[in-house]
XYZ file of C-alpha atoms in Angstrom:
406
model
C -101.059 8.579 -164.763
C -99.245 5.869 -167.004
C -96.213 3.933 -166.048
C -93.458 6.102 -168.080
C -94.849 9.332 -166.474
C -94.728 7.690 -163.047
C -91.136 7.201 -163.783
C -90.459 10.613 -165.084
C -91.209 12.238 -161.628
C -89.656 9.938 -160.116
C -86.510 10.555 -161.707
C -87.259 14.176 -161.286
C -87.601 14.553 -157.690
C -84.147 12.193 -157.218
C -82.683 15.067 -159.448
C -83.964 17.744 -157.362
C -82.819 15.817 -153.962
C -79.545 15.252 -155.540
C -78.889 18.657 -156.904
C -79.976 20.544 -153.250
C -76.923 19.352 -151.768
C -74.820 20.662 -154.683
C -76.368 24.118 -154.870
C -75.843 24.449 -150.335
C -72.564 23.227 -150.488
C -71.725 26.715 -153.309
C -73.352 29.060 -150.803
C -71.633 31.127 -148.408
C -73.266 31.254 -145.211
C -71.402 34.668 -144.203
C -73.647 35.269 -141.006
C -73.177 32.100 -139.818
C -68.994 32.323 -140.418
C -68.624 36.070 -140.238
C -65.140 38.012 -139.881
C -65.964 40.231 -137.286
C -66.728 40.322 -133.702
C -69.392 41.936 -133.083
C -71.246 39.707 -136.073
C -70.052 36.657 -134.528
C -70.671 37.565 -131.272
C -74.593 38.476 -132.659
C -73.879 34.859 -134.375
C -73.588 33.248 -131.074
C -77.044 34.673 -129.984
C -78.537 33.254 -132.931
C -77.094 29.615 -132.477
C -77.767 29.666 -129.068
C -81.496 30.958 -129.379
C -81.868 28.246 -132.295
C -80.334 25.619 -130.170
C -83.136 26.432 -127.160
C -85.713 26.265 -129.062
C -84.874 23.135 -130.573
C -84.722 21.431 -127.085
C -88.883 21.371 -127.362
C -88.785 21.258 -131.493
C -87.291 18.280 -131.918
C -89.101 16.284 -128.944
C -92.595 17.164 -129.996
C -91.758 16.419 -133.741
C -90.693 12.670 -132.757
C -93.481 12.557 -130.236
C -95.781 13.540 -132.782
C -93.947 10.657 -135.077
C -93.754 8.157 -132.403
C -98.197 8.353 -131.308
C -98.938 8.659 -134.921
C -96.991 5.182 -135.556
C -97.924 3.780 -132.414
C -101.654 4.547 -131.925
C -102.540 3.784 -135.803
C -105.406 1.777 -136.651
C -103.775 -0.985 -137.298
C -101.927 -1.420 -134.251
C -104.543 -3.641 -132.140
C -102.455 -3.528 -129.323
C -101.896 0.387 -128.699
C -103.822 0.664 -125.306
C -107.499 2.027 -125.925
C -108.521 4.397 -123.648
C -111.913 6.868 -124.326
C -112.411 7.841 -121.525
C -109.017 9.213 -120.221
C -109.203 12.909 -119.917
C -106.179 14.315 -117.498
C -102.564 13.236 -116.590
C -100.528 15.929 -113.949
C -97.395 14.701 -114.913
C -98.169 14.918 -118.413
C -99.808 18.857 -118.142
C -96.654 19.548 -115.763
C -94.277 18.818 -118.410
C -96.657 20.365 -121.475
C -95.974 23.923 -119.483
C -92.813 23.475 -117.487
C -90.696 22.464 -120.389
C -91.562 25.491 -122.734
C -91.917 27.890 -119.986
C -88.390 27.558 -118.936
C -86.908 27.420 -122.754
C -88.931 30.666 -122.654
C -87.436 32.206 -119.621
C -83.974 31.479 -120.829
C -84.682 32.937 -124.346
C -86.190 36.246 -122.859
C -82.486 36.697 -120.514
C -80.676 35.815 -123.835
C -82.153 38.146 -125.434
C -82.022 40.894 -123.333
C -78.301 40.746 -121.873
C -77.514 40.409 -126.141
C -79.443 43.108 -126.919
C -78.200 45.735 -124.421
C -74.498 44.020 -124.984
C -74.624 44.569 -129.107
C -76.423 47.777 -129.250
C -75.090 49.555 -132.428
C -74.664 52.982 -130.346
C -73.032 51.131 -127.705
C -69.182 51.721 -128.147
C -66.803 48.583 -128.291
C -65.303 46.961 -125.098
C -63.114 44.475 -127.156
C -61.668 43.491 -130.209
C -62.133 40.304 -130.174
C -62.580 37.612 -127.605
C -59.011 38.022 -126.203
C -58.250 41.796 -127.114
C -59.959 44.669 -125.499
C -60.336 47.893 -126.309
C -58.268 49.903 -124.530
C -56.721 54.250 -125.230
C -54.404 53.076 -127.618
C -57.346 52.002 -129.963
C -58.183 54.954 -131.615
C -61.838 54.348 -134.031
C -61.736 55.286 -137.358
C -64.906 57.766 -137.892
C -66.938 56.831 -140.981
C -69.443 58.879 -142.152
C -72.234 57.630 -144.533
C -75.023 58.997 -146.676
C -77.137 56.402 -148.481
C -77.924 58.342 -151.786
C -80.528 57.099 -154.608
C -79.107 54.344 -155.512
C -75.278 54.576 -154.007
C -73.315 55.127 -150.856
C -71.303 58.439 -150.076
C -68.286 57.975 -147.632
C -66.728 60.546 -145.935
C -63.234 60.005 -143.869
C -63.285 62.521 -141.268
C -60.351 61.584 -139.956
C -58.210 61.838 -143.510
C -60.521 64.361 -145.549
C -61.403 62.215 -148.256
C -64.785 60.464 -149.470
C -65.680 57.673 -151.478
C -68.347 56.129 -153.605
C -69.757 52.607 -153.214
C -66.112 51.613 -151.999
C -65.155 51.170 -147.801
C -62.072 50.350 -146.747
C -61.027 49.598 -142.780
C -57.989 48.560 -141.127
C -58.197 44.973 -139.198
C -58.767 44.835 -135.490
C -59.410 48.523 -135.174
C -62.854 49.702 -133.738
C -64.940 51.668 -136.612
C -67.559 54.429 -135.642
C -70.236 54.847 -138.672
C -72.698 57.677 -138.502
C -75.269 57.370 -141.298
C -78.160 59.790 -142.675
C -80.074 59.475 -146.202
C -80.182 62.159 -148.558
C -83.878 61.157 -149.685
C -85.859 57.994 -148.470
C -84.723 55.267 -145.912
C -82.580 52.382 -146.316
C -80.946 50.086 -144.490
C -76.560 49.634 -144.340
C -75.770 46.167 -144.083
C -72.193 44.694 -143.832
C -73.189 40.695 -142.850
C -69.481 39.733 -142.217
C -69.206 42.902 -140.033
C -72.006 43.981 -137.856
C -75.596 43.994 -137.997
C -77.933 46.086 -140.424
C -78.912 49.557 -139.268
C -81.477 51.993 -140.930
C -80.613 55.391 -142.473
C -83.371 58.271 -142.757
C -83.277 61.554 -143.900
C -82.792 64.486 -141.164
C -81.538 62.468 -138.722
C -78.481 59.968 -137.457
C -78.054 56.915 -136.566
C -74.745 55.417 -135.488
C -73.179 51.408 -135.425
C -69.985 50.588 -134.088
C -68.105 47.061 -135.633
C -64.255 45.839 -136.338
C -63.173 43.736 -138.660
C -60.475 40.879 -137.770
C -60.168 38.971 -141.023
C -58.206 40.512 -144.199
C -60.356 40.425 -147.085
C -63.076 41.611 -149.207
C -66.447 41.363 -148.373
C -70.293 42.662 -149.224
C -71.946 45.502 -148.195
C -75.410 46.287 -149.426
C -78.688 48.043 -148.846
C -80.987 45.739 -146.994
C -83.849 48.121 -147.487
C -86.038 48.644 -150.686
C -85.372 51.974 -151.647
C -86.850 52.116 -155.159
C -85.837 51.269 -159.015
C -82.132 51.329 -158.754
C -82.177 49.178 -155.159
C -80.769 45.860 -156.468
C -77.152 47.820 -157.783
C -77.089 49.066 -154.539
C -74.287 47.586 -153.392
C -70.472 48.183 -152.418
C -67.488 45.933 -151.605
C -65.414 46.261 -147.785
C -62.007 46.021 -147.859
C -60.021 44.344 -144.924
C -57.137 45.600 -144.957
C -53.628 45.376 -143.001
C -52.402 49.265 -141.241
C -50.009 49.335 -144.584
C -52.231 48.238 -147.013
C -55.011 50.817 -145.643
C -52.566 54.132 -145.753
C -51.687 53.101 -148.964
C -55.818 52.795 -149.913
C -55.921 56.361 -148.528
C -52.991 57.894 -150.156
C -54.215 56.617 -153.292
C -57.739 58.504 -152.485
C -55.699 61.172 -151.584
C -53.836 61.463 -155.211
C -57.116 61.863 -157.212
C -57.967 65.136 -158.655
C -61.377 65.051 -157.790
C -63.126 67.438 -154.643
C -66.454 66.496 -153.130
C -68.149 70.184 -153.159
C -71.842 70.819 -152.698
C -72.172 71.159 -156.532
C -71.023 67.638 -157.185
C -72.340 66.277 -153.691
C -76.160 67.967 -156.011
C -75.072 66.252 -159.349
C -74.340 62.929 -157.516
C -76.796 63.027 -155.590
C -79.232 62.675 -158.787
C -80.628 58.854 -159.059
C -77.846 56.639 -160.851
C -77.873 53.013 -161.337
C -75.165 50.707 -160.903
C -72.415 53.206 -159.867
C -68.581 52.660 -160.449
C -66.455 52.709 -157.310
C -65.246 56.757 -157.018
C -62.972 58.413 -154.583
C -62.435 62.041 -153.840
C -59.581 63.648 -152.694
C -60.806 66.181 -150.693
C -64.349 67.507 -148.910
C -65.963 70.957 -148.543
C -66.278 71.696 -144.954
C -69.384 71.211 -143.271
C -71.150 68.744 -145.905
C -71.675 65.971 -144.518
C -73.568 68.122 -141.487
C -75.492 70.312 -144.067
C -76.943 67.011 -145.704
C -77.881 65.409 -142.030
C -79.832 69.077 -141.951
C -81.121 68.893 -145.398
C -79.420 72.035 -146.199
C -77.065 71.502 -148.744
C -79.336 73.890 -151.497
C -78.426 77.532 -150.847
C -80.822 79.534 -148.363
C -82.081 76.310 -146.969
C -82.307 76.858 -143.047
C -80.384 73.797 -141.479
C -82.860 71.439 -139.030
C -80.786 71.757 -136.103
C -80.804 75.547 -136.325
C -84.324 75.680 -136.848
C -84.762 73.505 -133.788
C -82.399 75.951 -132.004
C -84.389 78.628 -132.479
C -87.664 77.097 -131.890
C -85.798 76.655 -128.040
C -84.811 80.039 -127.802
C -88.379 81.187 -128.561
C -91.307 81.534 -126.584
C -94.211 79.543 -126.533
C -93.543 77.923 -129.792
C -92.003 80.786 -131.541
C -94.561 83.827 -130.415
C -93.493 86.886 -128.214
C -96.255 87.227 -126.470
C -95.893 90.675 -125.343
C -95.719 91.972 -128.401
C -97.201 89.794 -130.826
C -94.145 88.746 -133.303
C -91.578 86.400 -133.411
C -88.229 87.507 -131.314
C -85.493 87.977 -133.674
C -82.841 86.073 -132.553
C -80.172 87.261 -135.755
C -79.273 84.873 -138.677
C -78.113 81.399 -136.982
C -77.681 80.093 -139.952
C -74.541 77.254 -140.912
C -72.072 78.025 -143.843
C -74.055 81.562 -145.206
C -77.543 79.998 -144.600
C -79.224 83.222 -144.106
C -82.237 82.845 -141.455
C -83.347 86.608 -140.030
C -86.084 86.501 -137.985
C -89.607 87.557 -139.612
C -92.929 89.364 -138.153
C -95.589 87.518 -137.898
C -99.600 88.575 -137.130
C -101.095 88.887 -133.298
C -101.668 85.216 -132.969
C -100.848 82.512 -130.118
C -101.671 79.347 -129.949
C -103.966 77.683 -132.102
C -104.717 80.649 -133.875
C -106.702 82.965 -130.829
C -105.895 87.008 -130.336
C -104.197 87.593 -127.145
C -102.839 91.308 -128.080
C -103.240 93.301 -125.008
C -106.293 95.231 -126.613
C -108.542 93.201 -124.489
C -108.230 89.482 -126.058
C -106.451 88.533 -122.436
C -110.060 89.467 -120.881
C -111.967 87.869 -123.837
C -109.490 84.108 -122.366
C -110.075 84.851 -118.602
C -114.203 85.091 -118.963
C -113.877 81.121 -119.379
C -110.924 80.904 -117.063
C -111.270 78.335 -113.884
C -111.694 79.664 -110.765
C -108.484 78.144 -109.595
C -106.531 79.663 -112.593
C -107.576 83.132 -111.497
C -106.247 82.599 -108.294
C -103.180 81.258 -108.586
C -100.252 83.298 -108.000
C -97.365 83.703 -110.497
C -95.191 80.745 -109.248
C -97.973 78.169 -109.693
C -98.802 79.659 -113.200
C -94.713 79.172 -113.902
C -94.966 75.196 -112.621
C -96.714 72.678 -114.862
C -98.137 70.404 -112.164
C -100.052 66.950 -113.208
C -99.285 63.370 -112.453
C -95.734 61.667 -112.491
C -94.275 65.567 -112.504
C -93.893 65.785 -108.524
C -94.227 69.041 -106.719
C -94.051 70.870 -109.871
C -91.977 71.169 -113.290
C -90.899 74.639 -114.569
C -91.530 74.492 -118.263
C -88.798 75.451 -120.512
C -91.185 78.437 -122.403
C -91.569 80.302 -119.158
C -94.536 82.621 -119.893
C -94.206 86.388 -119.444
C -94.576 87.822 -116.008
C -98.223 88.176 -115.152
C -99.456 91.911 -114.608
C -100.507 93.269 -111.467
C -104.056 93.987 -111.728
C -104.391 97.434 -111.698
C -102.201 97.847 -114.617
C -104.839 95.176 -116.756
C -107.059 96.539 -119.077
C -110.361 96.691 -118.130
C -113.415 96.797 -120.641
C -115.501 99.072 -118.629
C -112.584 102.153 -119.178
C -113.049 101.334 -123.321
């Protein structure tokens, strides 16, 4: 390397060092200044977690500094020891130290997370103000859609597209599902990030004290359109925030389940939309993935799998029990015959396949009466656990088929 080159990097690097400082100084470090309480209070975890961990960072660094310097080659009168091997102060303070950083981490930790659980409602607005009846939560309702978010205000009976709105220092209750594939709502100045999925919801509670605008955004990668995913929060005053809604209120447009299908599409990059009013029942019918006509909604399906036995079978007569249409909002779900199967696929009609089962029964299983066959017993279930499928009441034996009549 010649001279002028020599120079040329090191210009370069003094550019670099000099230009760091510059391009910190234009960033805004929202989680570590955030404008809500819960996100500060998760702020003050952080800090404090960083700052005990630095109490044995910073020591061994300038240990490691201070023996480097100290014992170098050079330095002909470091003490020379070879044949040194163990020190019990020394090993007492090589475990003590960490293990007690470590035991004070792991309370941290756990008193923060049980404290700032998203499903856990809020017991304060901020550090003076608690929540008390008089605090009533705005309900939020979101659907993370490919690549947008869908709002819907309960409370009002409007929705809106990649715009949020929220009045300062009042408690706000999201519930979120996905329409498709998973993602992740994250509001830094707010609260922390919480996953959507499809078919099911999760929930996050946060306030906002500070009037302003601030950043929402997916957190998750979702796919092609995930880097527009984004939306702004507005902090608002109680004035400013009926006005926000009234406005919503005046559009023309109604969030139905043919445009919830058309928006629903994958978009790009979405302009900021707001509907006036909601179809009833959407927001549940996409949590169920039912929005499509005849589409049987989850939690009906999972309603009727309770009120059937043994996983759906009647076993005394070989079909499924017809338990009527439960469907939600004209979701038509009648009940439909099915072959003389139970479980994992075996014939137990009453034309002998209950004889063909008891051949390789236990002897214990024959004998047991009908109360111990109605009690699942096994360890960590006590004296006995009645199932919720309850099986049909067992025949006396006279009234059993028996092969040698056939």
């Amino acid at each position: 390397m010649d001279h002028r080159t020599g120079n040329a990097l090191k210009r370069l690097h003094l550019t670099a060092l000099l230009t760091i400082p510059a391009l910190l100084s234009a960033c805004n470090a929202v989680v570590l200044s955030p404008s809500g309480d819960v996100a500060a209070r998760q702020r003050d975890v952080l800090v404090a977690s960083t700052l005990l961990m630095l109490l044995i960072i910073i020591p061994v660094i300038c240990l490691v500094v201070f023996f480097a310097w100290k014992y170098r080659a050079s330095n002909k009168d470091a003490t020379y020891a070879p044949d040194w091997s163990h020190s019990t102060k020394l090993e007492v303070v090589i475990w003590a130290a960490p293990l007690l950083i470590i035991i004070c981490l792991g309370g941290l930790t756990w008193v923060g997370t049980h404290l700032l659980d998203p499903y856990r409602k809020l017991d304060r607005i901020s550090r003076d103000v608690v929540v008390t009846d008089d605090h009533e939560p705005l309900e939020v309702q979101v659907v993370s859609l490919d690549w947008k978010w869908l709002f819907f205000y309960p409370q009002y009976g409007i929705a809106t597209v990649n715009e949020l709105a929220a009045p300062v220092d009042r408690p706000i209750e999201f519930k979120l599902t996905s329409s498709s594939v998973m993602n992740a709502f994250y509001i830094p100045t707010l609260a922390g990030m919480i996953y959507t999925m499809p078919g099911m919801e999760t929930a996050l509670h946060g306030v906002i004290n500070e009037k302003g605008v601030y950043d929402g955004f997916s957190s998750n990668y979702s796919g092609a359109g995930f880097s527009g995913m984004r939306f702004k929060f507005h902090g608002m005053d109680e004035a400013g925030f009926e006005e926000w809604i009234a406005d919503a209120q005046a559009q023309d447009a109604t969030l139905d389940r043919d445009t919830y299908r058309d928006l629903a599409q994958p978009s790009e990059n979405v302009a900021p939309m707001h509907f006036a009013g909601v179809e009833d029942g959407l927001y549940h019918d996409i949590m169920n993935m039912c929005v499509e006509p005849g589409q049987m909604c989850m939690d009906d399906m999972m309603m009727k799998d309770m009120h059937t036995k043994s996983g759906g079978m009647d076993m005394a007569h070989g079909q499924h029990a017809d338990h009527g249409a439960m469907g939600h909002d004209g979701h038509d779900h009648g009940g439909q015959d099915h072959k003389d199967h139970g479980a994992m696929g075996m014939d137990v009609s009453r034309n002998g396949g209950e004889d063909e089962m008891q051949s390789d029964t236990p002897e214990a299983e024959k004998t047991a009466t009908e109360a111990d066959r109605r009690m699942l017993h096994g360890h960590g279930l006590g004296g006995g656990f009645m199932p919720l499928f309850q099986p049909d009441p067992i025949q006396p034996a006279d009234t059993q088929p028996n092969p040698a009549n056939k």
